[in-house]
Coordinates of C-alpha atoms and ligand atoms in Angstrom, one line a residue:
Chain A
X1 CA -5.6 22.5 0.7
X2 CA -7.6 24.1 -2.1
X3 CA -11.3 24.1 -1.6
X4 CA -13.3 21.6 -3.7
X5 CA -16.8 20.4 -4.2
X6 CA -17.6 17.0 -2.9
X7 CA -20.0 14.6 -4.6
X8 CA -20.8 10.9 -4.1
X9 CA -21.3 8.6 -7.1
X10 CA -24.4 6.5 -6.8
X11 CA -23.4 4.2 -9.7
X12 CA -20.6 3.5 -12.1
X13 CA -21.9 5.8 -14.8
X14 CA -22.3 8.6 -12.3
X15 CA -18.5 8.3 -11.6
X16 CA -17.5 8.8 -15.3
X17 CA -16.4 12.3 -16.3
X18 CA -17.6 13.5 -12.9
X19 CA -14.4 14.9 -11.4
X20 CA -11.3 13.6 -9.5
X21 CA -12.1 10.2 -8.1
X22 CA -11.4 9.4 -4.4
X23 CA -11.4 5.9 -3.2
X24 CA -9.3 5.1 -0.1
X25 CA -8.0 8.7 -0.2
X26 CA -4.6 7.7 1.2
X27 CA -2.7 9.1 -1.8
X28 CA -5.0 11.7 -3.2
X29 CA -5.6 13.5 0.2
X30 CA -1.9 13.3 1.0
X31 CA -1.1 15.1 -2.3
X32 CA -4.0 17.5 -1.9
X33 CA -2.6 18.6 1.4
X34 CA 0.7 19.2 -0.3
X35 CA -0.9 21.2 -3.0
X36 CA 0.3 18.7 -5.7
X37 CA -3.3 17.7 -6.5
X38 CA -5.8 20.5 -6.7
X39 CA -9.1 19.1 -8.0
X40 CA -12.1 21.4 -8.1
X41 CA -14.5 18.5 -7.7
X42 CA -13.9 15.3 -5.9
X43 CA -16.1 12.3 -6.6
X44 CA -16.4 9.7 -3.8
X45 CA -16.8 6.2 -5.3
X46 CA -16.6 4.2 -2.0
X47 CA -20.3 3.3 -2.0
X48 CA -20.1 1.7 -5.5
X49 CA -20.6 -2.1 -5.8
X50 CA -16.9 -2.8 -6.7
X51 CA -15.9 -4.6 -3.6
X52 CA -16.1 -8.2 -4.6
X53 CA -13.5 -10.8 -5.4
X54 CA -15.1 -13.3 -7.8
X55 CA -13.9 -16.5 -9.5
X56 CA -13.4 -15.7 -13.1
X57 CA -12.2 -18.0 -15.9
X58 CA -10.0 -20.0 -13.7
X59 CA -8.6 -16.9 -12.1
X60 CA -10.0 -14.0 -10.2
X61 CA -11.8 -10.7 -10.9
X62 CA -10.9 -8.2 -8.2
X63 CA -13.3 -5.2 -7.8
X64 CA -11.5 -1.8 -7.9
X65 CA -12.7 -1.0 -4.4
X66 CA -11.5 -4.2 -2.8
X67 CA -9.2 -3.0 0.0
X68 CA -5.5 -4.0 0.0
X69 CA -6.2 -5.9 3.3
X70 CA -9.2 -7.8 2.0
X71 CA -7.3 -8.8 -1.1
X72 CA -4.2 -9.9 0.8
X73 CA -6.1 -12.1 3.2
X74 CA -8.5 -13.7 0.7
X75 CA -8.2 -17.5 1.0
X76 CA -7.8 -17.9 -2.8
X77 CA -5.1 -15.2 -3.0
X78 CA -3.2 -16.7 -0.1
X79 CA -3.4 -20.2 -1.6
X80 CA -2.9 -19.5 -5.4
X81 CA -1.3 -16.1 -5.7
X82 CA 1.0 -16.0 -2.7
X83 CA 3.2 -13.4 -4.5
X84 CA 0.3 -11.0 -4.5
X85 CA -0.6 -11.6 -0.9
X86 CA 3.0 -11.0 0.2
X87 CA 3.4 -7.9 -2.0
X88 CA 0.3 -6.4 -0.4
X89 CA 1.3 -7.3 3.1
X90 CA 4.7 -5.8 2.6
X91 CA 3.2 -2.4 1.6
X92 CA 2.4 0.6 3.9
X93 CA 0.8 -0.3 7.3
X94 CA -2.1 -2.2 8.6
X95 CA -4.1 1.0 8.8
X96 CA -3.3 2.1 5.3
X97 CA -4.0 -1.3 3.8
X98 CA -7.5 -1.2 5.3
X99 CA -8.2 2.1 3.4
X100 CA -6.2 1.6 0.2
X101 CA -8.1 0.1 -2.7
X102 CA -7.0 -2.0 -5.7
X103 CA -7.7 0.8 -8.2
X104 CA -6.1 3.5 -6.1
X105 CA -3.0 1.5 -5.5
X106 CA -2.4 1.1 -9.2
X107 CA -2.8 4.8 -9.7
X108 CA -0.8 6.1 -6.7
X109 CA 1.8 8.7 -7.7
X110 CA 5.5 8.5 -7.4
X111 CA 7.2 9.3 -4.0
X112 CA 9.9 11.5 -5.7
X113 CA 10.6 14.2 -3.1
X114 CA 10.6 16.9 -5.7
X115 CA 7.3 15.8 -7.2
X116 CA 5.8 16.2 -3.7
X117 CA 7.4 19.6 -3.1
X118 CA 5.5 22.3 -5.1
X119 CA 8.5 24.7 -4.8
X120 CA 10.7 22.4 -7.0
X121 CA 10.6 22.2 -10.7
X122 CA 9.1 18.9 -11.8
X123 CA 8.2 17.8 -15.3
X124 CA 5.7 15.3 -14.0
X125 CA 3.8 17.9 -11.9
X126 CA 4.3 20.8 -14.3
X127 CA 5.4 19.6 -17.8
X128 CA 8.3 21.6 -19.1
X129 CA 9.4 23.0 -15.8
X130 CA 12.5 20.7 -15.5
X131 CA 13.5 17.9 -13.2
X132 CA 15.0 18.8 -9.9
X133 CA 15.8 15.1 -9.1
X134 CA 18.5 15.1 -11.8
X135 CA 21.6 16.0 -9.9
X136 CA 19.6 16.0 -6.6
X137 CA 18.7 13.3 -4.2
X138 CA 18.0 10.1 -6.1
X139 CA 17.9 7.3 -3.6
X140 CA 14.3 6.4 -4.6
X141 CA 14.8 6.9 -8.3
X142 CA 14.9 4.7 -11.4
X143 CA 17.7 2.7 -13.0
X144 CA 15.6 1.3 -15.8
X145 CA 13.1 2.9 -18.2
X146 CA 13.7 6.5 -17.1
X147 CA 14.0 9.4 -19.6
X148 CA 16.0 12.6 -19.5
X149 CA 12.8 14.4 -18.5
X150 CA 11.9 12.2 -15.5
X151 CA 13.7 9.5 -13.4
X152 CA 10.9 8.8 -10.9
X153 CA 9.8 5.2 -9.9
X154 CA 6.4 3.8 -9.5
X155 CA 6.0 3.0 -5.8
X156 CA 3.4 0.2 -5.8
X157 CA 4.2 -3.3 -4.5
X158 CA 0.9 -4.7 -5.5
X159 CA 1.3 -3.7 -9.1
X160 CA 4.7 -5.5 -9.3
X161 CA 3.1 -8.8 -8.2
X162 CA 0.2 -8.2 -10.6
X163 CA 2.7 -7.6 -13.4
X164 CA 4.3 -11.0 -12.8
X165 CA 0.9 -12.6 -12.7
X166 CA -0.1 -11.1 -16.1
X167 CA -3.0 -9.2 -14.7
X168 CA -5.2 -6.9 -16.8
X169 CA -7.2 -3.8 -15.9
X170 CA -10.9 -3.4 -16.6
X171 CA -11.8 0.1 -17.5
X172 CA -15.2 1.8 -17.9
X173 CA -15.5 4.9 -20.0
X174 CA -18.1 6.9 -21.9
X175 CA -17.6 4.5 -24.9
X176 CA -18.0 1.3 -22.8
X177 CA -15.8 -1.3 -21.2
X178 CA -12.3 -2.3 -22.2
X179 CA -9.6 -4.5 -20.7
X180 CA -6.0 -3.6 -20.9
X181 CA -3.1 -5.9 -20.0
X182 CA -1.1 -4.4 -17.1
X183 CA 1.9 -4.7 -19.3
X184 CA 0.3 -2.0 -21.6
X185 CA -1.4 0.0 -18.8
X186 CA 1.6 2.0 -17.7
X187 CA 3.5 4.1 -20.2
X188 CA 7.1 5.2 -19.9
X189 CA 7.8 8.9 -19.1
X190 CA 9.5 9.9 -22.4
X191 CA 9.0 13.6 -22.8
X192 CA 5.5 13.5 -21.1
X193 CA 6.1 12.2 -17.6
X194 CA 2.8 13.7 -16.5
X195 CA 1.1 10.9 -18.5
X196 CA 1.5 7.7 -16.5
X197 CA -1.1 5.3 -17.9
X198 CA -3.4 4.7 -20.8
X199 CA -6.4 5.7 -18.6
X200 CA -8.2 8.6 -20.2
X201 CA -9.5 11.5 -18.2
X202 CA -13.0 10.7 -16.9
X203 CA -12.5 6.9 -17.0
X204 CA -12.9 4.6 -14.1
X205 CA -11.0 1.4 -13.2
X206 CA -13.7 -1.2 -12.3
X207 CA -11.6 -4.3 -11.7
X208 CA -8.3 -6.1 -12.1
X209 CA -8.4 -9.6 -13.7
X210 CA -6.0 -12.3 -12.7
X211 CA -5.6 -15.3 -15.1
X212 CA -5.4 -18.8 -13.7
X213 CA -2.4 -19.2 -11.4
X214 CA 0.9 -20.4 -12.9
X215 CA 2.5 -23.6 -11.7
X216 CA 5.6 -23.3 -9.4
X217 CA 6.6 -21.5 -6.4
X218 CA 5.9 -17.8 -5.7
X219 CA 7.5 -15.1 -3.6
X220 CA 7.9 -11.4 -3.2
X221 CA 11.1 -10.0 -1.8
X222 CA 11.3 -6.3 -0.8
X223 CA 14.5 -4.6 0.2
X224 CA 14.0 -1.3 2.0
X225 CA 15.6 1.2 4.4
X226 CA 13.7 -0.3 7.4
X227 CA 12.1 -3.6 8.0
X228 CA 8.5 -2.4 7.7
X229 CA 6.4 0.6 6.7
X230 CA 8.8 1.8 4.0
X231 CA 8.7 1.8 0.2
X232 CA 10.9 -0.6 -1.8
X233 CA 14.3 0.3 -2.8
X234 CA 14.3 -2.8 -4.9
X235 CA 11.7 -5.6 -5.0
X236 CA 11.3 -8.8 -7.0
X237 CA 8.1 -10.7 -7.6
X238 CA 8.8 -14.2 -8.8
X239 CA 6.9 -17.3 -9.9
X240 CA 9.2 -20.1 -11.0
X241 CA 8.6 -23.8 -11.8
X242 CA 11.3 -26.4 -12.0
X243 CA 11.0 -29.8 -13.7
X244 CA 13.7 -32.5 -13.9
X245 CA 16.3 -30.2 -12.6
X246 CA 15.8 -27.4 -15.1
X247 CA 13.8 -24.2 -14.9
X248 CA 10.5 -24.8 -16.8
X249 CA 9.0 -21.3 -16.6
X250 CA 9.8 -18.1 -14.8
X251 CA 7.6 -15.0 -14.5
X252 CA 9.4 -12.1 -12.8
X253 CA 8.7 -8.4 -12.2
X254 CA 10.7 -5.8 -10.4
X255 CA 9.7 -2.8 -8.2
X256 CA 11.5 0.3 -7.0
X257 CA 13.7 0.4 -10.1
X258 CA 11.6 1.9 -12.9
X259 CA 8.7 4.3 -13.8
X260 CA 6.4 1.3 -13.9
X261 CA 6.4 -2.3 -12.5
X262 CA 9.3 -3.6 -14.6
X263 CA 9.1 -6.8 -16.6
X264 CA 11.5 -8.1 -19.3
X265 CA 10.4 -11.2 -21.1
X266 CA 14.0 -11.8 -22.4
X267 CA 15.1 -12.4 -18.8
X268 CA 12.5 -15.1 -18.5
X269 CA 13.5 -16.7 -21.9
X270 CA 17.1 -16.8 -20.7
X271 CA 16.1 -18.8 -17.6
X272 CA 13.8 -21.3 -19.3
X273 CA 15.3 -24.7 -19.9
X274 CA 18.4 -23.9 -17.9
X275 CA 19.7 -25.5 -14.7
X276 CA 19.2 -23.2 -11.7
X277 CA 22.8 -22.3 -11.2
X278 CA 24.5 -19.1 -10.3
X279 CA 25.8 -18.8 -13.9
X280 CA 22.2 -19.1 -15.2
X281 CA 21.0 -16.4 -12.8
X282 CA 23.9 -14.1 -13.6
X283 CA 23.4 -14.4 -17.3
X284 CA 19.7 -13.5 -16.9
X285 CA 20.6 -10.6 -14.6
X286 CA 23.0 -9.3 -17.3
X287 CA 20.0 -9.1 -19.6
X288 CA 17.9 -7.4 -17.0
X289 CA 20.5 -4.9 -16.2
X290 CA 21.8 -4.3 -19.7
X291 CA 20.4 -0.8 -20.0
X292 CA 20.6 0.1 -16.3
X293 CA 21.8 3.5 -15.5
X294 CA 22.4 5.0 -12.0
X295 CA 21.9 8.7 -11.1
X296 CA 24.5 8.8 -8.3
X297 CA 22.3 8.5 -5.3
X298 CA 20.8 5.3 -6.6
X299 CA 23.9 3.6 -8.1
X300 CA 23.6 1.0 -5.4
X301 CA 20.4 -0.3 -6.9
X302 CA 22.2 -1.9 -9.8
X303 CA 24.2 -4.5 -7.7
X304 CA 21.3 -4.7 -5.2
X305 CA 18.9 -5.7 -8.0
X306 CA 21.3 -8.3 -9.2
X307 CA 21.7 -9.8 -5.7
X308 CA 18.0 -9.7 -4.9
X309 CA 17.3 -11.3 -8.3
X310 CA 19.7 -14.1 -7.6
X311 CA 18.5 -14.6 -4.0
X312 CA 14.9 -14.9 -5.2
X313 CA 15.7 -17.4 -8.0
X314 CA 17.8 -19.4 -5.5
X315 CA 14.9 -19.5 -3.0
X316 CA 12.4 -20.5 -5.6
X317 CA 14.5 -23.2 -7.3
X318 CA 16.2 -24.7 -4.2
X319 CA 15.4 -28.4 -3.7
X320 CA 12.7 -28.1 -6.4
Chain B
X1 CA -21.5 20.8 4.3
X2 CA -23.4 18.6 6.8
X3 CA -22.5 15.1 7.8
X4 CA -23.9 12.8 10.4
X5 CA -21.1 10.9 12.2
X6 CA -21.5 8.0 14.6
X7 CA -18.7 8.0 17.1
X8 CA -18.4 5.7 20.1
X9 CA -22.1 4.9 19.7
X10 CA -23.3 8.5 19.7
X11 CA -24.5 10.5 16.8
X12 CA -23.0 13.9 15.9
X13 CA -24.1 16.5 13.3
X14 CA -21.0 17.9 11.7
X15 CA -21.2 21.2 9.8
X16 CA -17.8 21.7 8.2
X17 CA -15.9 22.5 5.0
X18 CA -15.5 19.5 2.7
X19 CA -11.7 19.6 3.3
X20 CA -12.1 18.6 7.0
X21 CA -10.3 15.4 7.7
X22 CA -11.9 13.0 10.2
X23 CA -9.1 13.8 12.5
X24 CA -9.7 17.5 12.5
X25 CA -13.5 16.9 12.8
X26 CA -12.8 14.8 15.9
X27 CA -10.4 17.2 17.5
X28 CA -11.5 20.6 16.4
X29 CA -15.2 20.3 15.9
X30 CA -16.4 17.6 18.3
X31 CA -14.0 18.0 21.2
X32 CA -12.7 14.4 21.0
X33 CA -9.0 15.3 21.4
X34 CA -7.8 11.8 22.3
X35 CA -6.8 11.1 18.7
X36 CA -3.6 12.9 18.0
X37 CA -2.1 14.6 15.0
X38 CA 1.6 13.6 14.5
X39 CA 2.3 14.0 10.8
X40 CA -1.1 14.5 9.0
X41 CA 0.2 12.4 6.1
X42 CA -0.4 8.7 7.1
X43 CA 3.2 8.3 8.2
X44 CA 3.0 7.9 12.0
X45 CA -0.3 6.3 13.2
X46 CA -1.0 8.7 16.0
X47 CA -4.4 9.5 14.5
X48 CA -5.5 5.8 14.3
X49 CA -9.2 5.2 14.9
X50 CA -11.4 2.2 14.3
X51 CA -14.0 2.4 11.5
X52 CA -16.5 -0.4 11.2
X53 CA -14.1 -2.6 13.2
X54 CA -11.0 -1.7 11.1
X55 CA -8.1 0.5 12.1
X56 CA -7.6 3.5 9.8
X57 CA -5.6 6.8 9.7
X58 CA -8.1 9.5 10.4
X59 CA -5.8 12.1 9.0
X60 CA -6.1 10.7 5.5
X61 CA -9.9 10.3 5.6
X62 CA -12.5 13.0 4.8
X63 CA -15.1 13.4 7.5
X64 CA -17.8 13.9 4.9
X65 CA -17.1 10.4 3.5
X66 CA -17.8 8.7 6.9
X67 CA -21.5 8.9 7.4
X68 CA -23.0 5.6 8.2
X69 CA -19.7 4.3 9.5
X70 CA -19.3 3.3 13.2
X71 CA -16.2 5.1 14.4
X72 CA -14.5 4.2 17.7
X73 CA -11.8 6.5 19.1
X74 CA -9.7 6.0 22.2
X75 CA -12.5 7.7 24.2
X76 CA -14.8 4.9 23.3
X77 CA -12.5 2.0 24.3
X78 CA -12.5 2.7 28.0
X79 CA -12.3 5.4 30.6
X80 CA -10.6 5.9 34.0
X81 CA -11.9 3.2 36.3
X82 CA -13.1 1.1 33.3
X83 CA -10.1 0.7 31.1
X84 CA -10.0 -1.7 28.2
X85 CA -7.6 -4.6 28.7
X86 CA -5.0 -3.0 26.4
X87 CA -5.3 0.4 28.1
X88 CA -4.8 -1.3 31.4
X89 CA -1.8 -3.3 30.1
X90 CA -0.2 -0.2 28.6
X91 CA -0.4 1.5 32.1
X92 CA 1.0 -1.5 33.9
X93 CA 3.8 -2.1 31.4
X94 CA 4.7 1.6 31.0
X95 CA 4.0 1.4 27.3
X96 CA 4.8 5.0 26.7
X97 CA 6.9 8.0 27.9
X98 CA 5.2 11.2 26.7
X99 CA 2.0 9.4 25.8
X100 CA 1.4 11.2 22.5
X101 CA 1.4 8.1 20.3
X102 CA -0.5 6.0 22.9
X103 CA -4.1 6.6 21.8
X104 CA -3.1 5.6 18.3
X105 CA -1.1 2.6 19.5
X106 CA -4.0 1.3 21.6
X107 CA -6.6 1.8 18.8
X108 CA -4.3 0.1 16.4
X109 CA -3.6 -2.8 18.7
X110 CA -7.3 -3.3 19.5
X111 CA -8.2 -3.8 15.9
X112 CA -4.9 -5.7 15.2
X113 CA -5.9 -8.4 17.7
X114 CA -9.2 -8.8 15.9
X115 CA -7.3 -9.2 12.6
X116 CA -5.4 -12.1 14.3
X117 CA -8.7 -13.6 15.5
X118 CA -9.9 -13.4 11.9
X119 CA -6.8 -15.3 10.8
X120 CA -5.1 -12.6 8.8
X121 CA -1.5 -13.3 8.0
X122 CA 1.3 -10.7 8.0
X123 CA 4.3 -10.4 5.8
X124 CA 6.4 -12.2 8.5
X125 CA 4.0 -15.2 8.6
X126 CA 5.8 -18.2 7.1
X127 CA 2.8 -20.1 5.9
X128 CA 0.2 -17.8 4.5
X129 CA -2.4 -20.6 4.4
X130 CA -2.2 -21.5 8.1
X131 CA -3.7 -19.5 11.0
X132 CA -1.0 -17.1 12.2
X133 CA 0.6 -17.6 15.6
X134 CA 1.2 -14.4 17.5
X135 CA 4.8 -13.8 18.4
X136 CA 6.8 -10.6 19.2
X137 CA 8.0 -10.5 15.6
X138 CA 4.4 -10.7 14.4
X139 CA 3.4 -7.9 16.8
X140 CA 6.2 -5.6 15.7
X141 CA 5.4 -6.1 12.1
X142 CA 1.6 -5.6 12.6
X143 CA 2.2 -2.5 14.7
X144 CA 4.7 -0.9 12.3
X145 CA 2.2 1.7 11.3
X146 CA 2.5 3.3 14.7
X147 CA 5.7 5.2 15.4
X148 CA 6.8 6.1 18.9
X149 CA 9.1 9.0 19.1
X150 CA 10.0 8.0 22.7
X151 CA 10.8 4.5 21.5
X152 CA 8.7 2.8 24.1
X153 CA 8.5 -0.1 21.7
X154 CA 9.7 -2.9 24.1
X155 CA 7.0 -2.1 26.6
X156 CA 4.4 -1.6 24.0
X157 CA 5.1 -5.1 22.6
X158 CA 5.0 -6.5 26.2
X159 CA 1.7 -4.9 26.9
X160 CA 0.2 -6.2 23.7
X161 CA 1.8 -9.6 24.2
X162 CA 0.2 -10.0 27.6
X163 CA -3.3 -9.1 26.4
X164 CA -2.8 -11.4 23.3
X165 CA -1.5 -14.2 25.5
X166 CA 1.6 -14.7 23.4
X167 CA 3.3 -17.9 24.4
X168 CA 6.4 -17.4 26.4
X169 CA 5.6 -13.8 27.2
X170 CA 8.3 -13.0 29.8
X171 CA 6.5 -12.4 33.1
X172 CA 3.9 -15.0 32.4
X173 CA 6.7 -17.6 32.2
X174 CA 8.2 -16.6 35.5
Ligands
LIG401 C1 3.0 6.5 4.7 C2 2.6 5.7 3.5 C3 3.4 4.5 3.2 C4 3.0 3.8 2.1 N1 3.8 2.6 1.8 C5 3.5 1.9 0.7 C6 4.3 0.8 0.4 O1 5.2 0.4 1.1 N2 4.0 0.1 -0.8 C7 2.9 0.5 -1.6 O2 2.7 -0.2 -2.6 N3 2.2 1.6 -1.3 C8 2.4 2.3 -0.1 N4 1.7 3.4 0.2 C9 0.7 3.9 -0.8 C10 -0.6 3.3 -0.7 O3 -0.6 1.9 -1.1 C11 -1.5 4.1 -1.7 O4 -1.7 5.4 -1.1 C12 -2.9 3.4 -1.9 O5 -2.8 2.1 -2.4 C13 -3.8 4.3 -2.8 O6 -5.1 3.7 -2.8 P1 -6.3 4.6 -2.4 O7 -7.5 3.8 -2.6 O8 -6.2 5.2 -1.1 O9 -6.2 5.7 -3.5 P2 -6.7 7.2 -3.6 O10 -5.9 8.1 -2.8 O11 -8.2 7.3 -3.3 O12 -6.6 7.5 -5.1 C14 -5.3 7.5 -5.7 C15 -5.4 7.9 -7.2 O13 -6.2 6.9 -7.9 C16 -7.3 7.5 -8.5 N5 -8.4 6.4 -8.4 C17 -8.6 5.7 -7.3 N6 -9.5 4.7 -7.6 C18 -9.8 4.8 -8.9 C19 -10.6 4.1 -9.8 N7 -11.3 3.0 -9.4 N8 -10.6 4.5 -11.1 C20 -9.9 5.6 -11.5 N9 -9.1 6.3 -10.7 C21 -9.1 5.9 -9.4 C22 -7.6 8.8 -7.7 O14 -8.3 9.7 -8.5 C23 -6.2 9.2 -7.4 O15 -5.6 9.9 -8.4 C24 2.0 4.1 1.3 C25 1.2 5.3 1.6 C26 1.5 6.0 2.7 C27 0.7 7.3 3.0
LIG402 S1 12.1 12.6 -11.3 FE1 10.1 13.0 -12.3 S2 8.8 13.3 -10.6 FE2 10.9 13.6 -9.8 S3 11.4 15.8 -10.1 FE3 12.1 14.8 -11.9 S4 10.3 15.0 -13.3 FE4 9.5 15.3 -11.2
LIG403 S1 -1.4 12.0 12.0 FE1 -2.3 10.5 10.8 S2 -0.7 9.1 10.4 FE2 0.4 10.7 11.4
LIG404 S1 5.2 7.7 24.1 FE1 6.1 9.5 23.3 S2 5.8 9.1 21.2 FE2 5.3 7.2 22.0

């Protein structure tokens, strides 16, 4: 690991433009050990007062330093945002969830093998160097939203649930506070896969805001190579309400398949007002998968996403 | 840089490079070699210690971030002649072969049982709003952050089940 200066922020303003932020450290230190991240100055924000989950306009305001465990087990989250609780509990391990924070989880980097291997060319790590994943091992890679320059996926489970819940991110910067919908927070790779979010250098995430819970049933289904302690190959976060035998409203987001937690509102429109039948689900899946493209090693994700999508919709609408 | 660490109730003055992980501080600087390094990347759990009552991976923690935090390592849970209930159960159930993962397993299980007491659900809990009932499936899920290269899993689950008083635990039923 490259040597660095360590400093501890005493307040939010002291964390702005101060250096590379460390919260739980579970992603940053991992990448520093690999030589992928090489900050000269590391700013510890763990003592800041950003650890509260507060009631906020019918929903919740989640401090950036709330741990993944504390968020998952919060009574309000378990009761009203089951999809989020389940997504968090499906991620990493008990130990890691105790360390991982809400802000850090949103900003964790891809698990692309070549991104983590500094001997490989990688446009995300070193813009313009090429993409070793193309034509390489692509089991973890994207089928939606990728570009010719980068086909990596965003690995977070939490962010997928938050995308379905219409969360927004509260950001503090030199010019003040702004709130960005999660749908606009992550940017697609295009020709600059090193730029992953609209967060500017030196800015701090202070909170995530959840609007009031949607009606209906919620679930998070994660398909992976082993039953626990593995990243998603495909995941589906769903909130669906059914009234008089037809789907009233559906909010759906998908993990493991794209450079950001994936949401496509046309899929939801195609479900609304329809009977929850296999034909309805397949027609919506056709819209979801219209632009899907496999890379070889991840071709299986196209049928797997369709089946997982159908299974989740079946579960959420059955007997409703 | 200087950091004051509180480990197993004792205070230690650490003078180390900022890069030093809590795991390396324990093992290489303070002579507490019970915590083990398996992967150094958060992928195996053998470095698990308890920080302010919560299990964490000491390999992904900087020692200099841990001042003011009460750290418990396997050395602080018990010792020969005065084993903790989980240490004792691991011995009786043969919850290991080589023993390399064992300190991490026992630290993780110790804190995991407190999570159950606090009513934390897991991803295999059906009803997230009810208090979880401990079962072998729950133990396996909650202990998935601790790999055992020797695959002593069945005996590890038995040892934890006994201490947790899981209903229907095999020998208890006999
Ligand atoms: C073995 C392993 C398995 C895992 N499995 C899963 C899984 O199945 N699902 C899953 O979703 N995740 C998984 N993870 C990833 C884990 O969830 C993330 O590492 C964690 O959420 C990151 O949070 P942190 O607080 O530790 O971030 P850090 O490592 O502290 O920071 C991560 C990044 O965010 C920046 N940052 C942190 N906080 C802020 C802030 N408030 N404002 C601005 N920037 C900030 C840092 O500068 C850094 O770039 C796994 C990790 C490991 C090691
Ligand atoms: S997929 Fe993206 S992250 Fe992976 S090697 Fe290619 S450019 Fe790098
Ligand atoms: S050594 Fe820390 S998790 Fe493997
Ligand atoms: S007993 Fe050998 S690794 Fe678990």
